Structure formats: C-alpha cells, structure tokens
Amino acid sequence: MSESSADLREVVRQRYAAAAAQVTDGGTACCGPQPIETDENFGSTLYAADDREALPAEAVAASLGCGNPTAVADLNEGERVLDLGSGGGIDVLLSARRVGPTGKAYGLDMTEEMLALALANTAKAGATNVEFLKGNIEAIPLPANTIDVVISNCVINLSTDKAAVFAETFRVLKPGGRIGVSDVVSDDDLTPDQRAERGSYVGCIAGALSFTEYREGLEAAGFTGVEITSTHEVAEGMHSAIVRAVKPTNVRRALMHVAAEMAVEKC
Ligand SMILES: C[S@@+](CC[C@H](N)C(=O)[O-])C[C@H]1O[C@@H](n2cnc3c(N)ncnc32)[C@H](O)[C@@H]1O
C-alpha cells in the first residue's frame, strides 16, 4: 500500500474511533456535537421502527450507514453472513436475528473502538450466533468459499483499494453466494474532483465510485448479475444506492469470460 493510502486509511480509522467514543459516552455517532454525517440521509432513520426497537439503543445510536442492507439481502435461516465495516454492529445483529441459531453473522472492522462497541452491543442483545473480526476489508480474515451473503453499509467508498475489496469478497463467498450492499455512488459524469467538492472522504462522499466504475469493478472480480439502484440522493449527483451481485456457480467459466473480455479491451 502506498504511503498516501496508508495515511488516508489512518485518517478514516481515527474518525470512526472518535465516532465510537461518542456513542460510548452516551451520544450518537451520526448527529452528535462533532458529526460525521449530519443529515437524514445517513444513520438509523433508514431502518424500520421494528428493526430499531429490536436492538440495544447503543447499536442504533452507532448507525452510520447510508441504507439498510439487511432489508435488501433477503437473508434466510441457516445462512452465513459477513458485514464489511460492521461499525457498532447494527447490521450484524439484525442479520443474526434473520439467519437464526443455525446461521452465523460475522462483522469485520479495522477500528478497535468500533469492535469494542459492537461486542458490548452483542452482549446487550444476547446474540450468540455472532462473531466480530479485526481486520481490513481489503484482506478478509476468512477462508475461501465459506460465506453465503456479504453485506456492507457505507464502507466500500472508504476503501483505498476497492479492487482488492471486490476480489476478497468474491474469494470468501461460496459459489452462488451474493452481495447486498448499501453504498454511496456517484453519477458517471462527475470527475473525482467534483465528487470531492460535494463532501469529504471520511464523510463517505469523495471516495465514492461512479455507477459504471462500481459495475466494472465487480465484473472484473468475476461477479455477475450486477444491479446498482439509487435509493436517494445524498448530495448533488451522489446517491445512496443498493448494490446486488452474484458469484456464479461456475467460477472457472466466469473468470475465463472476464479474462477474455480484458484481452479484447487491450487490442
Ligand atoms: C461509515 S461507518 C459504517 C459502519 C456500519 N456499517 C454502519 O452502518 O453503521 C464505516 C465503518 O467502516 C470501518 N472501515 C472503514 N474502512 C475500513 C477498512 N478498509 N477495513 C475495515 N474496516 C473499515 C470503520 O472503522 C467504520 O466502523
């Protein structure tokens, strides 16, 4: 990783460590005195009331997402779910309820303070089919072909190596596994500078991919059936979007197809 990428990741880590401390001190991560994001486009208001009521108040207060991936991922009893950038644990705890005692929900986050908050929230919720892992979403600490569904809520835009996130997501999913992600996505005609004019990197705006970049990134990793749907605008030309995609059951054939497409592009 280049020095500037490492610096940027450290800025992100510090910002979310501070957000976790805000919740631990009795505030909310989203809209406290030093807000990360300051409007109704982010945080717990994006969840249905019965979802919020089923969780510890601190898990709800820690919500920093831009959507509700558990509502779109269509989780089933017995499935294994992984949440990339799990924060205070809201989507892990909701997933754990949906997959039930025969399933399992993993949360992965690089920020120690967020992991501590998520563990405290898990204890308050009494959830037992949950495990939190410390690590980076660019190098997921799980074996290949072990996860049914990867979810994530407003995190992939924060990564300094999105190709690695897509490749790692593909690796850990079982053949036929799927992703159901909420993320900030930009209109195709906005340059990186124009995206940065609309909001900061740590505030989940400047690092967003465009719709085409997102689709191409997922397809280059081998995903098929990519669907990216805007749910609401979070800044001019910047959207909260639902991203769905599938790891094909015949991975070898899918990767040969990607390699053939890349060879054609080079000509
Ligand atoms: C915007 S918050 C979203 C948290 C949670 N998904 C939610 O909906 O409340 C971003 C989270 O992703 C984590 N994060 C950001 N970049 C990461 C990376 N490269 N690897 C692992 N975790 C990361 C941060 O520590 C933080 O907890």
mmCIF file of N, CA, C and O in Angstrom, residues 25-113:
data_model
loop_
_atom_site.group_PDB
_atom_site.id
_atom_site.type_symbol
_atom_site.label_atom_id
_atom_site.label_comp_id
_atom_site.label_asym_id
_atom_site.label_seq_id
_atom_site.Cartn_x
_atom_site.Cartn_y
_atom_site.Cartn_z
ATOM 1 N N ASP A 25 -19.859 7.378 25.068
ATOM 2 C CA ASP A 25 -20.090 8.456 26.045
ATOM 3 C C ASP A 25 -21.557 8.867 26.136
ATOM 4 O O ASP A 25 -21.885 9.893 26.733
ATOM 5 N N GLY A 26 -22.432 8.126 25.438
ATOM 6 C CA GLY A 26 -23.871 8.398 25.576
ATOM 7 C C GLY A 26 -24.471 9.240 24.479
ATOM 8 O O GLY A 26 -25.635 9.621 24.551
ATOM 9 N N GLY A 27 -23.712 9.559 23.431
ATOM 10 C CA GLY A 27 -24.263 10.339 22.316
ATOM 11 C C GLY A 27 -24.617 9.431 21.153
ATOM 12 O O GLY A 27 -24.808 8.231 21.324
ATOM 13 N N THR A 28 -24.714 10.018 19.961
ATOM 14 C CA THR A 28 -24.931 9.211 18.764
ATOM 15 C C THR A 28 -23.763 9.447 17.820
ATOM 16 O O THR A 28 -23.155 10.520 17.817
ATOM 17 N N ALA A 29 -23.440 8.421 17.032
ATOM 18 C CA ALA A 29 -22.328 8.560 16.093
ATOM 19 C C ALA A 29 -22.692 9.502 14.968
ATOM 20 O O ALA A 29 -21.870 10.250 14.467
ATOM 21 N N CYS A 30 -23.954 9.473 14.607
ATOM 22 C CA CYS A 30 -24.369 10.175 13.403
ATOM 23 C C CYS A 30 -24.473 11.670 13.594
ATOM 24 O O CYS A 30 -24.015 12.445 12.782
ATOM 25 N N CYS A 31 -25.108 12.102 14.670
ATOM 26 C CA CYS A 31 -25.509 13.508 14.712
ATOM 27 C C CYS A 31 -25.157 14.163 16.037
ATOM 28 O O CYS A 31 -25.913 14.967 16.553
ATOM 29 N N GLY A 32 -24.017 13.806 16.566
ATOM 30 C CA GLY A 32 -23.563 14.389 17.825
ATOM 31 C C GLY A 32 -22.951 15.756 17.611
ATOM 32 O O GLY A 32 -23.053 16.335 16.535
ATOM 33 N N PRO A 33 -22.278 16.297 18.636
ATOM 34 C CA PRO A 33 -21.708 17.631 18.516
ATOM 35 C C PRO A 33 -20.640 17.744 17.422
ATOM 36 O O PRO A 33 -20.439 18.817 16.879
ATOM 37 N N GLN A 34 -19.953 16.629 17.133
ATOM 38 C CA GLN A 34 -18.980 16.671 16.040
ATOM 39 C C GLN A 34 -19.398 15.615 15.023
ATOM 40 O O GLN A 34 -18.887 14.509 15.016
ATOM 41 N N PRO A 35 -20.373 15.955 14.230
ATOM 42 C CA PRO A 35 -20.980 14.929 13.386
ATOM 43 C C PRO A 35 -20.047 14.404 12.303
ATOM 44 O O PRO A 35 -19.217 15.132 11.788
ATOM 45 N N ILE A 36 -20.227 13.120 12.001
ATOM 46 C CA ILE A 36 -19.567 12.543 10.835
ATOM 47 C C ILE A 36 -20.428 12.875 9.616
ATOM 48 O O ILE A 36 -19.965 13.414 8.640
ATOM 49 N N GLU A 37 -21.678 12.539 9.700
ATOM 50 C CA GLU A 37 -22.638 12.924 8.674
ATOM 51 C C GLU A 37 -23.781 13.611 9.408
ATOM 52 O O GLU A 37 -24.132 13.225 10.508
ATOM 53 N N THR A 38 -24.368 14.604 8.795
ATOM 54 C CA THR A 38 -25.239 15.462 9.588
ATOM 55 C C THR A 38 -26.679 15.510 9.108
ATOM 56 O O THR A 38 -27.408 16.383 9.509
ATOM 57 N N ASP A 39 -27.097 14.625 8.239
ATOM 58 C CA ASP A 39 -28.475 14.784 7.793
ATOM 59 C C ASP A 39 -29.216 13.456 7.792
ATOM 60 O O ASP A 39 -28.683 12.410 8.136
ATOM 61 N N GLU A 40 -30.467 13.536 7.370
ATOM 62 C CA GLU A 40 -31.353 12.370 7.436
ATOM 63 C C GLU A 40 -31.014 11.312 6.390
ATOM 64 O O GLU A 40 -31.629 10.256 6.353
ATOM 65 N N ASN A 41 -30.019 11.579 5.533
ATOM 66 C CA ASN A 41 -29.629 10.588 4.522
ATOM 67 C C ASN A 41 -28.768 9.474 5.109
ATOM 68 O O ASN A 41 -28.469 8.490 4.432
ATOM 69 N N PHE A 42 -28.293 9.648 6.342
ATOM 70 C CA PHE A 42 -27.391 8.673 6.963
ATOM 71 C C PHE A 42 -27.944 8.280 8.331
ATOM 72 O O PHE A 42 -28.614 9.071 8.983
ATOM 73 N N GLY A 43 -27.576 7.052 8.782
ATOM 74 C CA GLY A 43 -27.856 6.678 10.166
ATOM 75 C C GLY A 43 -29.122 5.859 10.356
ATOM 76 O O GLY A 43 -29.683 5.294 9.411
ATOM 77 N N SER A 44 -29.580 5.805 11.608
ATOM 78 C CA SER A 44 -30.596 4.819 11.990
ATOM 79 C C SER A 44 -31.984 5.119 11.454
ATOM 80 O O SER A 44 -32.848 4.248 11.457
ATOM 81 N N THR A 45 -32.231 6.357 10.998
ATOM 82 C CA THR A 45 -33.585 6.647 10.488
ATOM 83 C C THR A 45 -33.872 5.868 9.208
ATOM 84 O O THR A 45 -35.015 5.816 8.756
ATOM 85 N N LEU A 46 -32.842 5.255 8.612
ATOM 86 C CA LEU A 46 -33.041 4.480 7.388
ATOM 87 C C LEU A 46 -33.556 3.066 7.687
ATOM 88 O O LEU A 46 -33.781 2.282 6.765
ATOM 89 N N TYR A 47 -33.738 2.746 8.971
ATOM 90 C CA TYR A 47 -34.225 1.410 9.363
ATOM 91 C C TYR A 47 -35.682 1.492 9.784
ATOM 92 O O TYR A 47 -36.118 2.500 10.341
ATOM 93 N N ALA A 48 -36.402 0.387 9.579
ATOM 94 C CA ALA A 48 -37.799 0.332 10.012
ATOM 95 C C ALA A 48 -37.855 0.374 11.541
ATOM 96 O O ALA A 48 -36.926 -0.094 12.213
ATOM 97 N N ALA A 49 -38.950 0.911 12.065
ATOM 98 C CA ALA A 49 -39.082 1.061 13.519
ATOM 99 C C ALA A 49 -38.938 -0.283 14.232
ATOM 100 O O ALA A 49 -38.296 -0.369 15.286
ATOM 101 N N ASP A 50 -39.486 -1.362 13.654
ATOM 102 C CA ASP A 50 -39.411 -2.649 14.379
ATOM 103 C C ASP A 50 -37.984 -3.188 14.396
ATOM 104 O O ASP A 50 -37.579 -3.867 15.336
ATOM 105 N N ASP A 51 -37.163 -2.864 13.377
ATOM 106 C CA ASP A 51 -35.743 -3.228 13.410
ATOM 107 C C ASP A 51 -35.042 -2.467 14.538
ATOM 108 O O ASP A 51 -34.279 -3.037 15.325
ATOM 109 N N ARG A 52 -35.299 -1.159 14.618
ATOM 110 C CA ARG A 52 -34.623 -0.335 15.642
ATOM 111 C C ARG A 52 -35.016 -0.782 17.042
ATOM 112 O O ARG A 52 -34.189 -0.862 17.944
ATOM 113 N N GLU A 53 -36.310 -1.090 17.206
ATOM 114 C CA GLU A 53 -36.799 -1.453 18.547
ATOM 115 C C GLU A 53 -36.256 -2.805 19.011
ATOM 116 O O GLU A 53 -36.185 -3.069 20.207
ATOM 117 N N ALA A 54 -35.828 -3.650 18.072
ATOM 118 C CA ALA A 54 -35.351 -4.989 18.435
ATOM 119 C C ALA A 54 -33.896 -4.966 18.923
ATOM 120 O O ALA A 54 -33.373 -5.999 19.341
ATOM 121 N N LEU A 55 -33.240 -3.802 18.859
ATOM 122 C CA LEU A 55 -31.789 -3.746 19.147
ATOM 123 C C LEU A 55 -31.485 -2.865 20.343
ATOM 124 O O LEU A 55 -32.264 -1.966 20.672
ATOM 125 N N PRO A 56 -30.296 -3.073 20.987
ATOM 126 C CA PRO A 56 -29.880 -2.159 22.052
ATOM 127 C C PRO A 56 -29.758 -0.721 21.515
ATOM 128 O O PRO A 56 -29.365 -0.531 20.354
ATOM 129 N N ALA A 57 -30.108 0.251 22.357
ATOM 130 C CA ALA A 57 -30.100 1.659 21.926
ATOM 131 C C ALA A 57 -28.739 2.075 21.379
ATOM 132 O O ALA A 57 -28.646 2.841 20.419
ATOM 133 N N GLU A 58 -27.651 1.541 21.981
ATOM 134 C CA GLU A 58 -26.307 1.953 21.541
ATOM 135 C C GLU A 58 -25.988 1.431 20.137
ATOM 136 O O GLU A 58 -25.221 2.063 19.401
ATOM 137 N N ALA A 59 -26.550 0.277 19.770
ATOM 138 C CA ALA A 59 -26.313 -0.242 18.411
ATOM 139 C C ALA A 59 -27.010 0.658 17.401
ATOM 140 O O ALA A 59 -26.473 0.941 16.322
ATOM 141 N N VAL A 60 -28.194 1.130 17.773
ATOM 142 C CA VAL A 60 -28.935 2.034 16.883
ATOM 143 C C VAL A 60 -28.220 3.386 16.821
ATOM 144 O O VAL A 60 -28.042 3.960 15.743
ATOM 145 N N ALA A 61 -27.767 3.861 17.993
ATOM 146 C CA ALA A 61 -27.099 5.170 18.038
ATOM 147 C C ALA A 61 -25.803 5.177 17.233
ATOM 148 O O ALA A 61 -25.380 6.214 16.736
ATOM 149 N N ALA A 62 -25.178 4.014 17.106
ATOM 150 C CA ALA A 62 -23.896 3.936 16.398
ATOM 151 C C ALA A 62 -24.068 3.838 14.890
ATOM 152 O O ALA A 62 -23.085 3.833 14.153
ATOM 153 N N SER A 63 -25.301 3.769 14.420
ATOM 154 C CA SER A 63 -25.519 3.558 12.987
ATOM 155 C C SER A 63 -24.984 4.714 12.159
ATOM 156 O O SER A 63 -25.323 5.873 12.388
ATOM 157 N N LEU A 64 -24.136 4.387 11.197
ATOM 158 C CA LEU A 64 -23.530 5.392 10.328
ATOM 159 C C LEU A 64 -23.705 5.035 8.862
ATOM 160 O O LEU A 64 -22.970 5.502 8.005
ATOM 161 N N GLY A 65 -24.672 4.165 8.601
ATOM 162 C CA GLY A 65 -24.819 3.686 7.231
ATOM 163 C C GLY A 65 -25.582 4.662 6.357
ATOM 164 O O GLY A 65 -26.057 5.709 6.809
ATOM 165 N N CYS A 66 -25.701 4.290 5.065
ATOM 166 C CA CYS A 66 -26.464 5.119 4.127
ATOM 167 C C CYS A 66 -27.620 4.318 3.542
ATOM 168 O O CYS A 66 -28.179 4.676 2.524
ATOM 169 N N GLY A 67 -27.969 3.206 4.186
ATOM 170 C CA GLY A 67 -29.070 2.374 3.717
ATOM 171 C C GLY A 67 -29.335 1.312 4.759
ATOM 172 O O GLY A 67 -28.917 1.438 5.907
ATOM 173 N N ASN A 68 -30.018 0.250 4.336
ATOM 174 C CA ASN A 68 -30.295 -0.871 5.228
ATOM 175 C C ASN A 68 -30.057 -2.153 4.440
ATOM 176 O O ASN A 68 -30.989 -2.700 3.839
ATOM 177 N N PRO A 69 -28.800 -2.635 4.404
ATOM 178 C CA PRO A 69 -28.501 -3.788 3.554
ATOM 179 C C PRO A 69 -29.237 -5.056 3.965
ATOM 180 O O PRO A 69 -29.520 -5.903 3.114
ATOM 181 N N THR A 70 -29.585 -5.180 5.246
ATOM 182 C CA THR A 70 -30.275 -6.412 5.657
ATOM 183 C C THR A 70 -31.670 -6.480 5.043
ATOM 184 O O THR A 70 -32.238 -7.551 4.891
ATOM 185 N N ALA A 71 -32.220 -5.309 4.677
ATOM 186 C CA ALA A 71 -33.552 -5.304 4.060
ATOM 187 C C ALA A 71 -33.481 -5.758 2.607
ATOM 188 O O ALA A 71 -34.465 -6.251 2.068
ATOM 189 N N VAL A 72 -32.325 -5.599 1.970
ATOM 190 C CA VAL A 72 -32.232 -5.958 0.543
ATOM 191 C C VAL A 72 -31.542 -7.302 0.323
ATOM 192 O O VAL A 72 -31.640 -7.879 -0.753
ATOM 193 N N ALA A 73 -30.856 -7.814 1.342
ATOM 194 C CA ALA A 73 -30.043 -9.020 1.123
ATOM 195 C C ALA A 73 -30.871 -10.294 1.167
ATOM 196 O O ALA A 73 -30.385 -11.351 0.797
ATOM 197 N N ASP A 74 -32.125 -10.208 1.628
ATOM 198 C CA ASP A 74 -33.018 -11.358 1.592
ATOM 199 C C ASP A 74 -32.402 -12.568 2.312
ATOM 200 O O ASP A 74 -32.210 -13.630 1.725
ATOM 201 N N LEU A 75 -32.085 -12.386 3.587
ATOM 202 C CA LEU A 75 -31.371 -13.425 4.334
ATOM 203 C C LEU A 75 -32.307 -14.568 4.726
ATOM 204 O O LEU A 75 -33.481 -14.350 5.032
ATOM 205 N N ASN A 76 -31.759 -15.769 4.748
ATOM 206 C CA ASN A 76 -32.541 -16.964 5.083
ATOM 207 C C ASN A 76 -31.952 -17.667 6.305
ATOM 208 O O ASN A 76 -30.741 -17.585 6.557
ATOM 209 N N GLU A 77 -32.821 -18.383 6.990
ATOM 210 C CA GLU A 77 -32.442 -19.224 8.131
ATOM 211 C C GLU A 77 -31.223 -20.086 7.762
ATOM 212 O O GLU A 77 -31.193 -20.673 6.667
ATOM 213 N N GLY A 78 -30.229 -20.131 8.641
ATOM 214 C CA GLY A 78 -29.099 -21.041 8.450
ATOM 215 C C GLY A 78 -27.957 -20.467 7.618
ATOM 216 O O GLY A 78 -26.913 -21.110 7.493
ATOM 217 N N GLU A 79 -28.113 -19.252 7.071
ATOM 218 C CA GLU A 79 -27.050 -18.711 6.201
ATOM 219 C C GLU A 79 -25.924 -18.088 7.025
ATOM 220 O O GLU A 79 -26.096 -17.702 8.179
ATOM 221 N N ARG A 80 -24.736 -18.001 6.381
ATOM 222 C CA ARG A 80 -23.569 -17.332 6.979
ATOM 223 C C ARG A 80 -23.382 -15.995 6.273
ATOM 224 O O ARG A 80 -23.233 -15.940 5.049
ATOM 225 N N VAL A 81 -23.411 -14.932 7.087
ATOM 226 C CA VAL A 81 -23.396 -13.565 6.555
ATOM 227 C C VAL A 81 -22.129 -12.865 7.043
ATOM 228 O O VAL A 81 -21.704 -13.072 8.181
ATOM 229 N N LEU A 82 -21.531 -12.046 6.187
ATOM 230 C CA LEU A 82 -20.372 -11.240 6.575
ATOM 231 C C LEU A 82 -20.677 -9.777 6.281
ATOM 232 O O LEU A 82 -21.060 -9.430 5.162
ATOM 233 N N ASP A 83 -20.491 -8.906 7.309
ATOM 234 C CA ASP A 83 -20.705 -7.466 7.153
ATOM 235 C C ASP A 83 -19.343 -6.774 7.084
ATOM 236 O O ASP A 83 -18.576 -6.789 8.057
ATOM 237 N N LEU A 84 -19.048 -6.159 5.942
ATOM 238 C CA LEU A 84 -17.759 -5.462 5.766
ATOM 239 C C LEU A 84 -17.849 -4.070 6.392
ATOM 240 O O LEU A 84 -18.669 -3.250 5.976
ATOM 241 N N GLY A 85 -16.999 -3.779 7.377
ATOM 242 C CA GLY A 85 -17.027 -2.479 8.054
ATOM 243 C C GLY A 85 -18.238 -2.407 8.957
ATOM 244 O O GLY A 85 -19.115 -1.562 8.798
ATOM 245 N N SER A 86 -18.270 -3.285 9.961
ATOM 246 C CA SER A 86 -19.501 -3.526 10.733
ATOM 247 C C SER A 86 -19.789 -2.462 11.780
ATOM 248 O O SER A 86 -20.884 -2.458 12.356
ATOM 249 N N GLY A 87 -18.862 -1.549 12.051
ATOM 250 C CA GLY A 87 -19.119 -0.437 12.964
ATOM 251 C C GLY A 87 -19.632 -0.925 14.312
ATOM 252 O O GLY A 87 -19.105 -1.870 14.905
ATOM 253 N N GLY A 88 -20.697 -0.272 14.821
ATOM 254 C CA GLY A 88 -21.265 -0.637 16.118
ATOM 255 C C GLY A 88 -22.108 -1.903 16.087
ATOM 256 O O GLY A 88 -22.662 -2.288 17.111
ATOM 257 N N GLY A 89 -22.229 -2.529 14.913
ATOM 258 C CA GLY A 89 -22.821 -3.867 14.851
ATOM 259 C C GLY A 89 -24.278 -3.939 14.459
ATOM 260 O O GLY A 89 -24.869 -5.030 14.450
ATOM 261 N N ILE A 90 -24.889 -2.814 14.063
ATOM 262 C CA ILE A 90 -26.342 -2.831 13.811
ATOM 263 C C ILE A 90 -26.739 -3.879 12.764
ATOM 264 O O ILE A 90 -27.672 -4.656 12.975
ATOM 265 N N ASP A 91 -26.011 -3.953 11.648
ATOM 266 C CA ASP A 91 -26.417 -4.883 10.587
ATOM 267 C C ASP A 91 -26.039 -6.326 10.921
ATOM 268 O O ASP A 91 -26.705 -7.262 10.463
ATOM 269 N N VAL A 92 -25.000 -6.516 11.715
ATOM 270 C CA VAL A 92 -24.639 -7.871 12.150
ATOM 271 C C VAL A 92 -25.739 -8.411 13.066
ATOM 272 O O VAL A 92 -26.194 -9.562 12.923
ATOM 273 N N LEU A 93 -26.203 -7.574 13.995
ATOM 274 C CA LEU A 93 -27.229 -8.038 14.943
ATOM 275 C C LEU A 93 -28.563 -8.289 14.236
ATOM 276 O O LEU A 93 -29.246 -9.281 14.531
ATOM 277 N N LEU A 94 -28.905 -7.440 13.272
ATOM 278 C CA LEU A 94 -30.143 -7.689 12.508
ATOM 279 C C LEU A 94 -30.007 -8.965 11.673
ATOM 280 O O LEU A 94 -30.934 -9.769 11.587
ATOM 281 N N SER A 95 -28.819 -9.166 11.078
ATOM 282 C CA SER A 95 -28.589 -10.382 10.275
ATOM 283 C C SER A 95 -28.677 -11.623 11.155
ATOM 284 O O SER A 95 -29.251 -12.650 10.747
ATOM 285 N N ALA A 96 -28.099 -11.536 12.358
ATOM 286 C CA ALA A 96 -28.093 -12.690 13.267
ATOM 287 C C ALA A 96 -29.522 -13.125 13.591
ATOM 288 O O ALA A 96 -29.816 -14.325 13.676
ATOM 289 N N ARG A 97 -30.417 -12.146 13.748
ATOM 290 C CA ARG A 97 -31.826 -12.489 14.009
ATOM 291 C C ARG A 97 -32.438 -13.186 12.798
ATOM 292 O O ARG A 97 -33.210 -14.123 12.928
ATOM 293 N N ARG A 98 -32.067 -12.713 11.592
ATOM 294 C CA ARG A 98 -32.690 -13.272 10.374
ATOM 295 C C ARG A 98 -32.163 -14.685 10.075
ATOM 296 O O ARG A 98 -32.919 -15.533 9.601
ATOM 297 N N VAL A 99 -30.874 -14.952 10.312
ATOM 298 C CA VAL A 99 -30.337 -16.278 9.944
ATOM 299 C C VAL A 99 -30.574 -17.302 11.063
ATOM 300 O O VAL A 99 -30.440 -18.507 10.827
ATOM 301 N N GLY A 100 -30.920 -16.826 12.264
ATOM 302 C CA GLY A 100 -31.312 -17.730 13.346
ATOM 303 C C GLY A 100 -30.152 -18.534 13.923
ATOM 304 O O GLY A 100 -29.004 -18.388 13.503
ATOM 305 N N PRO A 101 -30.460 -19.422 14.871
ATOM 306 C CA PRO A 101 -29.407 -20.144 15.598
ATOM 307 C C PRO A 101 -28.596 -21.097 14.721
ATOM 308 O O PRO A 101 -27.467 -21.437 15.060
ATOM 309 N N THR A 102 -29.135 -21.516 13.586
ATOM 310 C CA THR A 102 -28.362 -22.412 12.711
ATOM 311 C C THR A 102 -27.477 -21.626 11.744
ATOM 312 O O THR A 102 -26.683 -22.212 11.004
ATOM 313 N N GLY A 103 -27.615 -20.317 11.726
ATOM 314 C CA GLY A 103 -26.775 -19.482 10.870
ATOM 315 C C GLY A 103 -25.748 -18.726 11.692
ATOM 316 O O GLY A 103 -25.639 -18.923 12.905
ATOM 317 N N LYS A 104 -24.979 -17.851 11.017
ATOM 318 C CA LYS A 104 -23.965 -17.084 11.747
ATOM 319 C C LYS A 104 -23.754 -15.741 11.046
ATOM 320 O O LYS A 104 -23.773 -15.669 9.814
ATOM 321 N N ALA A 105 -23.553 -14.698 11.850
ATOM 322 C CA ALA A 105 -23.265 -13.374 11.293
ATOM 323 C C ALA A 105 -21.891 -12.918 11.766
ATOM 324 O O ALA A 105 -21.637 -12.861 12.977
ATOM 325 N N TYR A 106 -21.002 -12.619 10.809
ATOM 326 C CA TYR A 106 -19.671 -12.094 11.109
ATOM 327 C C TYR A 106 -19.654 -10.591 10.834
ATOM 328 O O TYR A 106 -20.219 -10.135 9.837
ATOM 329 N N GLY A 107 -18.945 -9.853 11.687
ATOM 330 C CA GLY A 107 -18.669 -8.446 11.417
ATOM 331 C C GLY A 107 -17.166 -8.268 11.299
ATOM 332 O O GLY A 107 -16.417 -8.867 12.070
ATOM 333 N N LEU A 108 -16.736 -7.472 10.332
ATOM 334 C CA LEU A 108 -15.302 -7.202 10.135
ATOM 335 C C LEU A 108 -15.083 -5.697 10.177
ATOM 336 O O LEU A 108 -15.757 -4.958 9.454
ATOM 337 N N ASP A 109 -14.165 -5.253 11.026
ATOM 338 C CA ASP A 109 -13.876 -3.818 11.103
ATOM 339 C C ASP A 109 -12.419 -3.640 11.530
ATOM 340 O O ASP A 109 -11.867 -4.459 12.259
ATOM 341 N N MET A 110 -11.817 -2.543 11.075
ATOM 342 C CA MET A 110 -10.407 -2.293 11.407
ATOM 343 C C MET A 110 -10.251 -1.443 12.672
ATOM 344 O O MET A 110 -9.140 -1.301 13.174
ATOM 345 N N THR A 111 -11.360 -0.872 13.176
ATOM 346 C CA THR A 111 -11.251 0.111 14.257
ATOM 347 C C THR A 111 -11.578 -0.542 15.601
ATOM 348 O O THR A 111 -12.724 -0.959 15.842
ATOM 349 N N GLU A 112 -10.552 -0.622 16.436
ATOM 350 C CA GLU A 112 -10.667 -1.282 17.748
ATOM 351 C C GLU A 112 -11.864 -0.762 18.546
ATOM 352 O O GLU A 112 -12.623 -1.538 19.125
ATOM 353 N N GLU A 113 -12.044 0.565 18.551
ATOM 354 C CA GLU A 113 -13.111 1.175 19.360
ATOM 355 C C GLU A 113 -14.495 0.763 18.854
ATOM 356 O O GLU A 113 -15.428 0.584 19.637
#
